[in-house]
Amino acid sequence: MQEAYLLLGSNQGDRLQWLQQAICMLALLCGNLLQKSSVYETAPWGLEAQPHFLNLALLLETDKSPEALLESLQDIEEMLGRRRAELWGPRTLDIDILTYGNEVMHTEKLTIPHLFLHKRRFALAPLAEIAPNFVHPQLHKTIATLLAECSDPLSVCLYDGFLAR
Ligand code: PH2
Ligand code: MG
Ligand code: MG
């Protein structure tokens, strides 16, 4: 068993509903969900002319290898309406592996920890809520420190789905 931190994101359609369905599918297909952050509404990073995202972070306990986990995540994305399109463009659902245990790996398909984790407030803020003291296995700093040092100016706000509907 390994513990992997994941980031879920959606910026198309009923964003909250995609995230909820993804959480169900993850629990059914990938392992045990040990922790879940709040939902955040975040300004689009990378390609700015697209709708705001909802993002949340999860801790998943899984017996899948990183490669097998990635395949399952892509299956879930497809089942929930994701069509591969533009890099950093809009999507109904994105599930990214942020970290996998303390592993550091870089293959054609997979970079762990996620290449941009420390550069993205939309990933660091939800992760810091559930794992402030987790030490980034490559940068050797805690998530709380990486968030404090992050220069990403894009907005990240707690999302109150009840009020927003
Ligand atoms: N995902 C991207 C590109 N840009 N911006 C925000 N705020 N949240 C995301 O999840 C996101 C993004 C590519 O996967
Ligand atoms: Mg992504
Ligand atoms: Mg992705």
Short mmCIF file of C-alpha atoms and ligand atoms in Angstrom, two decimals:
data_model
loop_
_atom_site.label_atom_id
_atom_site.label_comp_id
_atom_site.label_asym_id
_atom_site.label_seq_id
_atom_site.Cartn_x
_atom_site.Cartn_y
_atom_site.Cartn_z
CA MET A 1 0.00 0.00 0.00
CA GLN A 2 1.11 3.53 -0.77
CA GLU A 3 -0.36 6.93 -0.01
CA ALA A 4 -0.77 9.29 -2.94
CA TYR A 5 -1.92 12.90 -2.85
CA LEU A 6 -4.16 13.72 -5.81
CA LEU A 7 -5.55 16.97 -7.17
CA LEU A 8 -8.98 17.06 -8.78
CA GLY A 9 -10.06 19.92 -11.03
CA SER A 10 -13.02 20.89 -13.20
CA ASN A 11 -13.92 24.01 -15.16
CA GLN A 12 -16.69 22.86 -17.49
CA GLY A 13 -20.35 22.05 -16.90
CA ASP A 14 -21.51 21.26 -13.37
CA ARG A 15 -18.06 21.47 -11.81
CA LEU A 16 -19.04 20.35 -8.33
CA GLN A 17 -20.94 17.37 -9.67
CA TRP A 18 -17.91 16.17 -11.69
CA LEU A 19 -15.77 16.35 -8.57
CA GLN A 20 -18.33 14.45 -6.52
CA GLN A 21 -18.61 11.71 -9.16
CA ALA A 22 -14.84 11.48 -9.40
CA ILE A 23 -14.56 10.96 -5.66
CA CYS A 24 -17.08 8.09 -5.86
CA MET A 25 -15.21 6.48 -8.75
CA LEU A 26 -11.85 6.84 -6.98
CA ALA A 27 -13.20 5.10 -3.90
CA LEU A 28 -14.71 2.33 -6.04
CA LEU A 29 -11.75 1.73 -8.35
CA CYS A 30 -8.53 2.99 -6.79
CA GLY A 31 -8.42 2.45 -3.03
CA ASN A 32 -9.31 4.16 0.22
CA LEU A 33 -9.82 7.88 0.54
CA LEU A 34 -8.14 8.94 3.76
CA GLN A 35 -8.45 12.72 3.56
CA LYS A 36 -10.21 15.35 1.48
CA SER A 37 -9.65 19.11 1.39
CA SER A 38 -12.30 21.77 1.01
CA VAL A 39 -13.27 22.82 -2.51
CA TYR A 40 -11.50 25.92 -3.83
CA GLU A 41 -12.44 28.18 -6.73
CA THR A 42 -9.28 29.06 -8.60
CA ALA A 43 -8.30 31.34 -11.44
CA PRO A 44 -7.11 29.44 -14.53
CA TRP A 45 -3.36 28.90 -14.64
CA GLY A 46 -1.39 28.53 -17.87
CA LEU A 47 -4.11 29.38 -20.32
CA GLU A 48 -5.98 32.28 -18.76
CA ALA A 49 -8.87 32.69 -21.23
CA GLN A 50 -11.03 29.91 -19.80
CA PRO A 51 -13.52 29.54 -16.93
CA HIS A 52 -12.43 29.37 -13.29
CA PHE A 53 -11.76 25.93 -11.88
CA LEU A 54 -12.93 24.13 -8.81
CA ASN A 55 -10.04 22.20 -7.25
CA LEU A 56 -9.64 19.92 -4.27
CA ALA A 57 -6.93 17.65 -2.92
CA LEU A 58 -7.30 14.07 -1.65
CA LEU A 59 -5.17 11.51 0.09
CA LEU A 60 -5.64 8.08 -1.48
CA GLU A 61 -4.34 4.83 -0.05
CA THR A 62 -3.81 2.46 -2.96
CA ASP A 63 -2.16 -0.81 -3.89
CA LYS A 64 -1.75 0.32 -7.49
CA SER A 65 1.65 1.21 -8.93
CA PRO A 66 2.02 4.82 -10.14
CA GLU A 67 1.54 3.69 -13.75
CA ALA A 68 -1.54 1.60 -12.95
CA LEU A 69 -2.95 4.44 -10.88
CA LEU A 70 -2.43 6.88 -13.75
CA GLU A 71 -4.30 4.54 -16.10
CA SER A 72 -7.21 4.27 -13.69
CA LEU A 73 -7.32 8.04 -13.28
CA GLN A 74 -7.43 8.48 -17.05
CA ASP A 75 -10.23 5.90 -17.27
CA ILE A 76 -12.22 7.85 -14.69
CA GLU A 77 -11.59 11.12 -16.56
CA GLU A 78 -12.91 9.52 -19.74
CA MET A 79 -15.94 8.01 -18.05
CA LEU A 80 -16.76 11.47 -16.72
CA GLY A 81 -16.78 13.16 -20.08
CA ARG A 82 -13.17 14.23 -20.48
CA ARG A 83 -12.03 14.54 -24.06
CA ARG A 84 -8.30 15.03 -24.56
CA ALA A 85 -7.80 18.46 -26.02
CA GLU A 86 -5.61 21.45 -25.56
CA LEU A 87 -2.74 21.42 -23.05
CA TRP A 88 -3.90 23.39 -19.98
CA GLY A 89 -7.28 24.01 -21.66
CA PRO A 90 -10.78 23.56 -20.20
CA ARG A 91 -11.90 20.15 -18.96
CA THR A 92 -14.85 18.51 -17.21
CA LEU A 93 -12.46 16.59 -15.00
CA ASP A 94 -8.74 16.37 -14.39
CA ILE A 95 -7.16 14.09 -11.80
CA ASP A 96 -3.45 14.59 -11.24
CA ILE A 97 -1.03 12.63 -9.09
CA LEU A 98 0.76 15.23 -6.96
CA THR A 99 2.88 12.80 -4.97
CA TYR A 100 3.15 9.04 -4.54
CA GLY A 101 4.67 8.06 -1.19
CA ASN A 102 8.09 9.67 -1.14
CA GLU A 103 8.86 8.59 -4.66
CA VAL A 104 10.69 10.68 -7.20
CA MET A 105 10.27 9.47 -10.76
CA HIS A 106 10.37 10.85 -14.24
CA THR A 107 9.23 8.82 -17.23
CA GLU A 108 7.67 9.75 -20.53
CA LYS A 109 4.19 9.39 -19.03
CA LEU A 110 4.63 10.43 -15.46
CA THR A 111 6.57 12.91 -13.36
CA ILE A 112 6.27 12.46 -9.59
CA PRO A 113 6.09 14.72 -7.66
CA HIS A 114 4.00 16.68 -10.16
CA LEU A 115 6.29 18.96 -12.17
CA PHE A 116 4.38 22.15 -11.35
CA LEU A 117 3.17 21.40 -7.83
CA HIS A 118 5.37 24.02 -6.18
CA LYS A 119 4.50 26.65 -8.81
CA ARG A 120 0.73 26.43 -8.55
CA ARG A 121 -1.20 28.00 -5.73
CA PHE A 122 -4.33 26.13 -6.91
CA ALA A 123 -2.57 22.86 -6.03
CA LEU A 124 -0.56 23.95 -2.98
CA ALA A 125 -3.44 25.62 -1.12
CA PRO A 126 -5.79 22.58 -1.07
CA LEU A 127 -2.84 20.28 -0.37
CA ALA A 128 -1.62 22.48 2.49
CA GLU A 129 -5.05 22.15 4.10
CA ILE A 130 -4.68 18.37 4.47
CA ALA A 131 -0.89 17.93 4.43
CA PRO A 132 0.90 21.08 5.65
CA ASN A 133 3.78 19.04 7.11
CA PHE A 134 4.27 16.65 4.21
CA VAL A 135 7.82 17.08 2.93
CA HIS A 136 8.19 17.42 -0.83
CA PRO A 137 10.47 14.48 -1.65
CA GLN A 138 12.50 16.42 -4.19
CA LEU A 139 12.55 19.96 -2.81
CA HIS A 140 12.79 18.84 0.84
CA LYS A 141 10.43 21.54 2.05
CA THR A 142 7.01 21.16 3.62
CA ILE A 143 3.89 21.96 1.66
CA ALA A 144 3.19 24.83 4.08
CA THR A 145 6.63 26.29 3.31
CA LEU A 146 6.18 25.86 -0.43
CA LEU A 147 2.83 27.64 -0.22
CA ALA A 148 4.33 30.48 1.81
CA GLU A 149 7.12 30.84 -0.75
CA CYS A 150 4.91 30.43 -3.84
CA SER A 151 4.87 33.48 -6.11
CA ASP A 152 1.84 32.42 -8.18
CA PRO A 153 -0.42 35.52 -8.09
CA LEU A 154 -3.59 33.79 -9.33
CA SER A 155 -6.53 33.80 -6.94
CA VAL A 156 -7.53 30.76 -4.88
CA CYS A 157 -10.67 31.10 -2.71
CA LEU A 158 -12.63 28.71 -0.55
CA TYR A 159 -15.76 27.76 -2.50
CA ASP A 160 -19.13 27.62 -0.84
CA GLY A 161 -21.09 25.47 -3.30
CA PHE A 162 -24.32 25.88 -1.39
CA LEU A 163 -24.28 29.67 -1.65
CA ALA A 164 -23.05 29.56 -5.25
CA ARG A 165 -25.98 27.49 -6.50
N1 PH2 B 1 -5.37 22.68 -14.51
C1 PH2 B 1 -4.67 22.84 -15.60
C2 PH2 B 1 -4.34 24.14 -16.16
N2 PH2 B 1 -4.76 25.24 -15.36
N3 PH2 B 1 -5.80 26.14 -13.47
C3 PH2 B 1 -6.46 25.96 -12.32
N4 PH2 B 1 -6.80 27.00 -11.59
N5 PH2 B 1 -6.79 24.71 -11.85
C4 PH2 B 1 -6.47 23.59 -12.56
O1 PH2 B 1 -6.78 22.45 -12.11
C5 PH2 B 1 -5.75 23.74 -13.78
C6 PH2 B 1 -5.43 25.05 -14.21
C7 PH2 B 1 -4.18 21.67 -16.36
O2 PH2 B 1 -4.55 20.50 -15.85
MG MG B 2 -3.77 19.06 -14.42
MG MG B 3 -4.04 15.86 -15.74
#
